[in-house]
Coordinates of C-alpha atoms and ligand atoms in Angstrom, one line a residue:
M1 CA -8.5 9.1 -17.1
P2 CA -10.4 8.9 -13.9
K3 CA -13.3 11.4 -13.7
E4 CA -12.2 12.7 -10.3
V5 CA -8.8 13.5 -11.8
F6 CA -10.5 15.7 -14.4
E7 CA -12.5 17.4 -11.7
Q8 CA -9.5 18.1 -9.5
A9 CA -7.3 19.2 -12.4
S10 CA -10.0 21.6 -13.6
Q11 CA -10.3 23.1 -10.1
A12 CA -6.5 23.5 -9.9
I13 CA -6.5 25.5 -13.2
L14 CA -8.9 28.0 -11.5
D15 CA -7.2 28.0 -8.1
F16 CA -4.5 25.7 -7.0
N17 CA -4.8 24.6 -3.4
N18 CA -6.4 27.9 -2.4
S19 CA -3.2 29.7 -3.3
G20 CA -5.0 32.2 -5.5
L21 CA -2.8 31.0 -8.4
S22 CA -3.6 28.6 -11.2
I23 CA -1.5 25.4 -11.5
L24 CA -0.7 26.8 -15.0
E25 CA 1.1 29.8 -13.6
I26 CA 2.8 28.6 -10.4
G27 CA 6.6 28.7 -10.4
H28 CA 8.3 25.3 -10.8
R29 CA 10.8 26.1 -8.0
T30 CA 8.2 27.0 -5.4
P31 CA 7.2 24.9 -2.4
L32 CA 3.8 24.7 -4.0
F33 CA 5.1 22.7 -7.0
Q34 CA 7.8 20.9 -5.0
A35 CA 5.0 19.3 -2.9
V36 CA 3.4 18.0 -6.1
L37 CA 6.6 16.5 -7.4
D38 CA 7.5 15.0 -4.0
E39 CA 4.1 13.4 -3.7
A40 CA 4.2 12.1 -7.3
V41 CA 7.6 10.5 -6.7
A42 CA 6.7 9.1 -3.3
T43 CA 3.4 7.6 -4.5
A44 CA 5.0 6.0 -7.6
K45 CA 7.7 4.4 -5.4
E46 CA 5.1 3.2 -2.9
L47 CA 2.8 1.7 -5.6
M48 CA 5.7 -0.1 -7.3
H49 CA 7.4 -1.1 -4.0
L50 CA 10.7 0.4 -5.3
D51 CA 13.8 0.2 -3.2
D52 CA 16.1 3.1 -2.4
E53 CA 18.5 2.2 -5.3
H54 CA 15.8 3.3 -7.8
E55 CA 15.3 6.9 -8.7
V56 CA 12.0 8.2 -10.1
L57 CA 12.2 11.0 -12.6
F58 CA 9.7 13.0 -14.6
L59 CA 11.2 14.0 -18.0
H60 CA 10.1 15.6 -21.2
G61 CA 10.2 14.2 -24.7
G62 CA 7.9 11.2 -24.6
A63 CA 8.9 7.6 -24.7
T64 CA 10.4 8.3 -28.1
T65 CA 13.1 10.4 -26.5
Q66 CA 14.0 7.4 -24.3
F67 CA 14.6 5.3 -27.4
F68 CA 17.8 7.3 -27.9
Q69 CA 18.4 8.6 -24.4
V70 CA 18.8 5.1 -23.1
P71 CA 21.6 4.0 -25.5
M72 CA 23.2 7.5 -25.3
N73 CA 23.7 7.0 -21.5
L74 CA 24.4 3.2 -21.5
L75 CA 26.0 2.1 -24.8
D76 CA 29.5 3.0 -26.2
E77 CA 30.1 2.8 -29.9
T78 CA 32.0 -0.4 -29.8
E79 CA 29.6 -2.2 -27.4
T80 CA 26.5 -4.2 -28.1
A81 CA 23.1 -4.0 -26.6
A82 CA 20.5 -6.8 -26.8
Y83 CA 17.0 -6.0 -28.0
L84 CA 13.8 -8.0 -28.3
D85 CA 11.9 -7.1 -31.5
C86 CA 8.2 -7.5 -30.8
G87 CA 6.4 -4.6 -32.4
V88 CA 6.5 -1.2 -34.0
W89 CA 7.6 0.6 -30.9
G90 CA 10.4 -1.9 -30.1
S91 CA 11.7 -1.7 -33.6
K92 CA 11.8 2.1 -33.4
A93 CA 13.9 1.7 -30.2
I94 CA 16.3 -0.6 -32.1
K95 CA 16.7 1.9 -34.9
E96 CA 17.6 4.7 -32.5
A97 CA 20.0 2.5 -30.5
K98 CA 22.0 1.7 -33.7
I99 CA 23.0 5.3 -33.8
F100 CA 25.0 4.9 -30.7
G101 CA 26.4 1.3 -30.8
N102 CA 25.8 -2.2 -32.0
V103 CA 22.5 -4.0 -31.5
E104 CA 21.9 -7.7 -31.4
I105 CA 18.3 -8.7 -31.9
V106 CA 17.9 -11.8 -29.7
A107 CA 14.5 -12.7 -31.1
S108 CA 11.7 -11.2 -33.3
S109 CA 8.1 -12.0 -34.0
K110 CA 8.1 -9.9 -37.2
D111 CA 7.6 -13.1 -39.2
K112 CA 4.0 -13.3 -38.1
N113 CA 3.3 -9.6 -38.1
Y114 CA 4.1 -9.4 -34.3
T115 CA 1.2 -11.5 -33.3
Y116 CA 3.1 -13.5 -30.6
I117 CA 5.9 -13.1 -28.1
P118 CA 9.0 -15.3 -28.7
K119 CA 9.7 -17.3 -25.6
K120 CA 13.1 -19.0 -26.2
F121 CA 15.9 -16.6 -26.6
I122 CA 19.4 -16.1 -25.2
I123 CA 20.6 -12.8 -23.9
P124 CA 24.4 -12.8 -24.2
D125 CA 26.2 -12.0 -21.0
T126 CA 28.4 -9.6 -23.0
A127 CA 25.5 -7.3 -23.9
K128 CA 25.7 -3.9 -22.2
Y129 CA 21.9 -4.2 -21.5
F130 CA 18.8 -5.9 -22.6
H131 CA 15.8 -3.9 -23.8
Y132 CA 12.2 -5.0 -24.4
T133 CA 8.7 -3.6 -24.6
T134 CA 6.4 -5.0 -21.9
N135 CA 3.2 -4.3 -23.9
N136 CA 3.0 -3.9 -27.6
T137 CA 0.4 -1.2 -27.9
I138 CA -0.3 -1.4 -31.6
E139 CA -0.2 -5.2 -32.0
G140 CA -1.9 -6.1 -28.7
T141 CA 0.7 -8.5 -27.3
E142 CA 2.0 -8.4 -23.7
M143 CA 5.0 -10.1 -22.1
N144 CA 3.7 -12.1 -19.1
F145 CA 7.2 -13.0 -17.8
I146 CA 10.4 -11.1 -17.0
P147 CA 13.3 -12.5 -19.0
E148 CA 16.1 -14.0 -17.0
T149 CA 19.4 -12.2 -17.6
N150 CA 22.7 -11.2 -15.9
V151 CA 22.9 -7.9 -17.8
P152 CA 21.0 -4.7 -16.9
L153 CA 17.3 -4.9 -17.7
V154 CA 15.7 -2.0 -19.6
A155 CA 11.9 -1.9 -20.4
D156 CA 9.6 0.4 -22.2
M157 CA 6.4 0.1 -20.1
S158 CA 4.5 2.9 -21.8
S159 CA 1.3 1.1 -22.3
D160 CA 1.0 -1.2 -19.3
I161 CA 2.9 0.3 -16.4
L162 CA 0.9 0.2 -13.1
S163 CA -1.6 -2.2 -14.6
T164 CA -0.3 -5.4 -13.1
E165 CA 1.9 -6.4 -10.2
L166 CA 5.6 -6.9 -11.2
D167 CA 8.9 -7.0 -9.4
F168 CA 9.8 -3.6 -10.6
N169 CA 13.1 -3.8 -8.6
R170 CA 14.4 -6.3 -11.1
F171 CA 14.6 -3.6 -13.7
D172 CA 17.6 -1.3 -14.0
L173 CA 15.8 1.2 -16.2
I174 CA 12.0 1.6 -16.8
Y175 CA 10.5 4.3 -19.0
A176 CA 6.9 5.1 -19.8
G177 CA 5.1 7.9 -21.5
A178 CA 2.6 9.1 -19.0
Q179 CA -0.4 9.4 -21.3
K180 CA -1.8 5.9 -20.8
N181 CA -1.7 4.8 -17.2
I182 CA 0.2 7.5 -15.3
G183 CA -1.4 10.8 -16.3
A184 CA -1.5 13.4 -19.0
A185 CA 0.6 13.6 -22.2
G186 CA 3.7 15.7 -22.0
V187 CA 5.8 13.8 -19.5
N188 CA 7.6 10.5 -19.1
M189 CA 8.2 8.5 -16.0
V190 CA 11.8 7.2 -15.9
I191 CA 12.9 4.8 -13.1
I192 CA 16.7 4.3 -12.9
K193 CA 18.9 2.2 -10.8
K194 CA 21.7 4.7 -10.3
D195 CA 24.7 2.3 -10.5
I196 CA 24.2 1.6 -14.2
L197 CA 25.0 5.3 -15.0
G198 CA 28.3 7.1 -15.7
K199 CA 30.0 4.3 -17.6
V200 CA 29.9 5.5 -21.2
K201 CA 32.9 7.5 -22.7
R202 CA 30.9 10.0 -24.7
K203 CA 30.0 13.5 -23.5
L204 CA 26.3 14.0 -22.9
P205 CA 24.3 17.2 -23.3
G206 CA 22.9 18.1 -19.9
M207 CA 19.3 17.5 -20.8
M208 CA 20.2 14.0 -22.0
D209 CA 22.3 13.0 -19.0
Y210 CA 20.2 11.0 -16.5
R211 CA 22.7 11.8 -13.7
Q212 CA 22.1 15.5 -14.0
H213 CA 18.3 15.0 -13.8
I214 CA 18.7 12.9 -10.7
E215 CA 20.9 15.5 -9.1
A216 CA 18.4 18.2 -10.0
G217 CA 15.4 16.2 -8.8
S218 CA 13.6 16.4 -12.2
V219 CA 13.9 20.2 -12.3
L220 CA 17.0 20.6 -14.3
N221 CA 14.9 23.0 -16.5
T222 CA 11.3 24.0 -16.4
P223 CA 9.4 20.7 -16.1
P224 CA 5.9 20.2 -17.6
V225 CA 4.2 21.3 -14.3
F226 CA 0.6 20.6 -15.3
A227 CA 1.3 17.2 -16.7
I228 CA 3.2 16.2 -13.6
Y229 CA 0.3 17.5 -11.4
V230 CA -2.1 15.3 -13.4
C231 CA 0.3 12.3 -12.9
M232 CA 0.3 13.0 -9.1
L233 CA -3.5 13.1 -9.0
T234 CA -3.7 9.8 -11.0
L235 CA -1.2 8.1 -8.8
R236 CA -3.1 9.3 -5.8
W237 CA -6.3 7.9 -7.3
L238 CA -4.7 4.5 -7.9
K239 CA -3.4 4.4 -4.3
K240 CA -6.8 5.2 -2.9
L241 CA -8.3 2.4 -5.1
G242 CA -6.0 -0.1 -3.4
G243 CA -2.9 0.1 -5.6
I244 CA -1.7 -2.1 -8.4
A245 CA -3.1 -5.3 -6.9
A246 CA -6.6 -3.8 -7.0
I247 CA -6.4 -2.4 -10.5
E248 CA -4.9 -5.7 -11.7
K249 CA -8.1 -7.5 -10.7
I250 CA -10.3 -5.0 -12.5
N251 CA -8.1 -5.1 -15.6
K252 CA -8.4 -8.9 -15.6
Q253 CA -12.2 -8.7 -15.4
K254 CA -12.3 -6.2 -18.3
S255 CA -9.9 -8.1 -20.6
D256 CA -11.5 -11.5 -19.8
L257 CA -14.9 -10.2 -20.5
L258 CA -13.9 -8.8 -23.9
Y259 CA -11.7 -11.7 -25.0
D260 CA -14.4 -14.3 -23.9
T261 CA -17.0 -12.4 -25.8
L262 CA -14.9 -12.2 -29.0
D263 CA -13.9 -15.9 -28.8
A264 CA -17.6 -16.8 -28.6
L265 CA -18.5 -14.8 -31.7
P266 CA -17.1 -16.3 -34.9
L267 CA -17.6 -13.0 -36.7
F268 CA -14.8 -11.4 -34.8
K269 CA -11.2 -12.7 -34.8
P270 CA -8.6 -11.7 -32.2
T271 CA -5.3 -11.5 -34.0
V272 CA -2.9 -12.5 -31.1
T273 CA -1.9 -15.9 -29.9
K274 CA -4.0 -16.6 -26.8
E275 CA -1.2 -16.8 -24.3
D276 CA 0.3 -13.5 -25.4
R277 CA -2.8 -11.4 -25.4
S278 CA -2.5 -7.9 -24.0
R279 CA -4.8 -6.9 -21.1
M280 CA -4.4 -3.3 -22.2
N281 CA -4.9 -3.3 -26.0
V282 CA -7.4 -5.8 -27.5
V283 CA -6.9 -6.2 -31.2
F284 CA -9.4 -8.0 -33.5
V285 CA -10.4 -8.1 -37.1
M286 CA -13.3 -9.3 -39.2
E287 CA -13.0 -11.3 -42.4
N288 CA -15.3 -9.0 -44.4
P289 CA -14.0 -5.4 -44.8
E290 CA -17.6 -4.2 -45.5
L291 CA -18.7 -5.5 -42.1
E292 CA -15.8 -3.8 -40.4
K293 CA -16.9 -0.5 -41.8
K294 CA -20.4 -1.2 -40.7
F295 CA -19.3 -2.1 -37.2
L296 CA -17.2 1.0 -37.0
A297 CA -20.3 3.1 -37.9
V298 CA -22.3 1.3 -35.2
C299 CA -19.5 2.1 -32.6
K300 CA -19.7 5.7 -33.6
E301 CA -23.5 5.8 -33.3
N302 CA -23.1 4.4 -29.8
E303 CA -20.4 6.9 -28.8
M304 CA -17.6 4.3 -28.8
I305 CA -14.5 6.4 -29.5
G306 CA -11.1 5.3 -30.9
V307 CA -11.8 1.7 -31.6
K308 CA -10.3 1.7 -35.1
G309 CA -7.2 -0.4 -35.3
H310 CA -3.7 0.9 -36.2
R311 CA -3.2 1.2 -39.9
S312 CA -0.4 -1.5 -39.8
V313 CA -2.9 -4.1 -38.4
G314 CA -6.3 -2.9 -39.5
G315 CA -9.6 -4.0 -37.8
F316 CA -10.1 -2.8 -34.3
R317 CA -8.1 -2.0 -31.2
V318 CA -9.9 -1.5 -27.9
S319 CA -7.7 0.0 -25.2
L320 CA -8.6 -0.9 -21.6
Y321 CA -6.2 1.3 -19.7
N322 CA -6.5 1.5 -15.9
A323 CA -9.1 4.3 -15.7
L324 CA -11.5 2.7 -18.2
P325 CA -14.4 1.3 -16.1
L326 CA -15.7 -2.3 -16.4
E327 CA -19.1 -0.8 -17.4
S328 CA -17.6 0.6 -20.6
V329 CA -16.5 -2.9 -21.6
K330 CA -20.0 -4.3 -20.8
V331 CA -21.5 -1.7 -23.2
L332 CA -19.0 -2.8 -25.9
T333 CA -19.6 -6.5 -25.4
D334 CA -23.4 -6.0 -25.6
L335 CA -22.8 -4.1 -28.9
L336 CA -20.6 -6.9 -30.2
K337 CA -23.2 -9.5 -29.4
A338 CA -26.0 -7.5 -30.9
F339 CA -24.0 -6.9 -34.1
A340 CA -23.1 -10.5 -34.4
A341 CA -26.7 -11.6 -34.0
S342 CA -27.9 -9.2 -36.8
N343 CA -25.1 -9.9 -39.2
Ligands
PLP401 C1 5.0 1.0 -26.0 C2 5.2 2.4 -26.5 N1 6.4 3.0 -26.6 C3 6.6 4.2 -27.0 C4 5.6 5.0 -27.4 C5 5.8 6.4 -27.9 O1 5.5 7.3 -26.9 P1 5.6 8.9 -27.1 O2 4.5 9.2 -28.1 O3 5.3 9.3 -25.7 O4 6.9 9.2 -27.5 C6 4.2 4.5 -27.4 C7 3.1 5.4 -27.8 O5 2.0 4.9 -27.9 C8 4.1 3.2 -26.9 O6 2.8 2.7 -26.8

């Protein structure tokens, strides 16, 4: 997270906008909070150049709730949704969708432990919608194209939203847990093109019904006020920085520097096919497990936190989310080079 966001959020805990109240105690139906929500929605729309057909919501339950809320709202029992299976998170979304209807997996990269993105697949026109994960956080692959389709397009953008310019209006539904590039944990951003809703036969509990959330402007019940406030501050920070185009340049510099360094050092092996490498999550291993342990210890000594890979992949995973400065990547690449030289 950006340092200035930490500072502003800390101040708002003590006294929010000179109101004499903390952000942790203001009412969610007050003008004080409504202004926060309005700015968060307006800034998200501006940064992503969203048209008026798209609604921006802030909802609870993490991206994992969207795994079932999406099919619950869009897929009837006898209908089929198309899914791309490119990683742990996508396969969890598939499992949940199967509770509500049929799922056709149009392609999968499971055969190679999800280390690449399938390019040639056909999305049937009869599918109710097509779902994919834009960035596979655990495996370190990223889709660098938007699949062509005539059916509604749904994407889990939890780990790369706002990191690169995309035609966001091409999507009918986008969801993302806030905790990587949008703000603090505890809230989801969900972007919906309204005309895809209201077509399923099943009855929906109010909290699961996107239409009710749209009608209530994200305050159907008490929203996660503080988390939304942190999102607003982070979105404001990104706008001030120059928006998505500006952060995309920095993200490219960061990921190029790290991948180029890894490619030049035979000791370290990036696991993902070059053309599908993620700019957000860089995954690499070493052939010798003892050296992996040793490098992890070196990272710890040098205050590099959280670089251990996911248990399903092993090795290392370095996350380069929007707020991570280029300087941090330089420190890491110096460490990688020094370690390679002495081992
Ligand atoms: C791509 C992706 N989808 C879904 C999730 C699950 O998010 P949450 O923990 O907010 O439910 C994650 C979490 O890391 C993720 O990276």
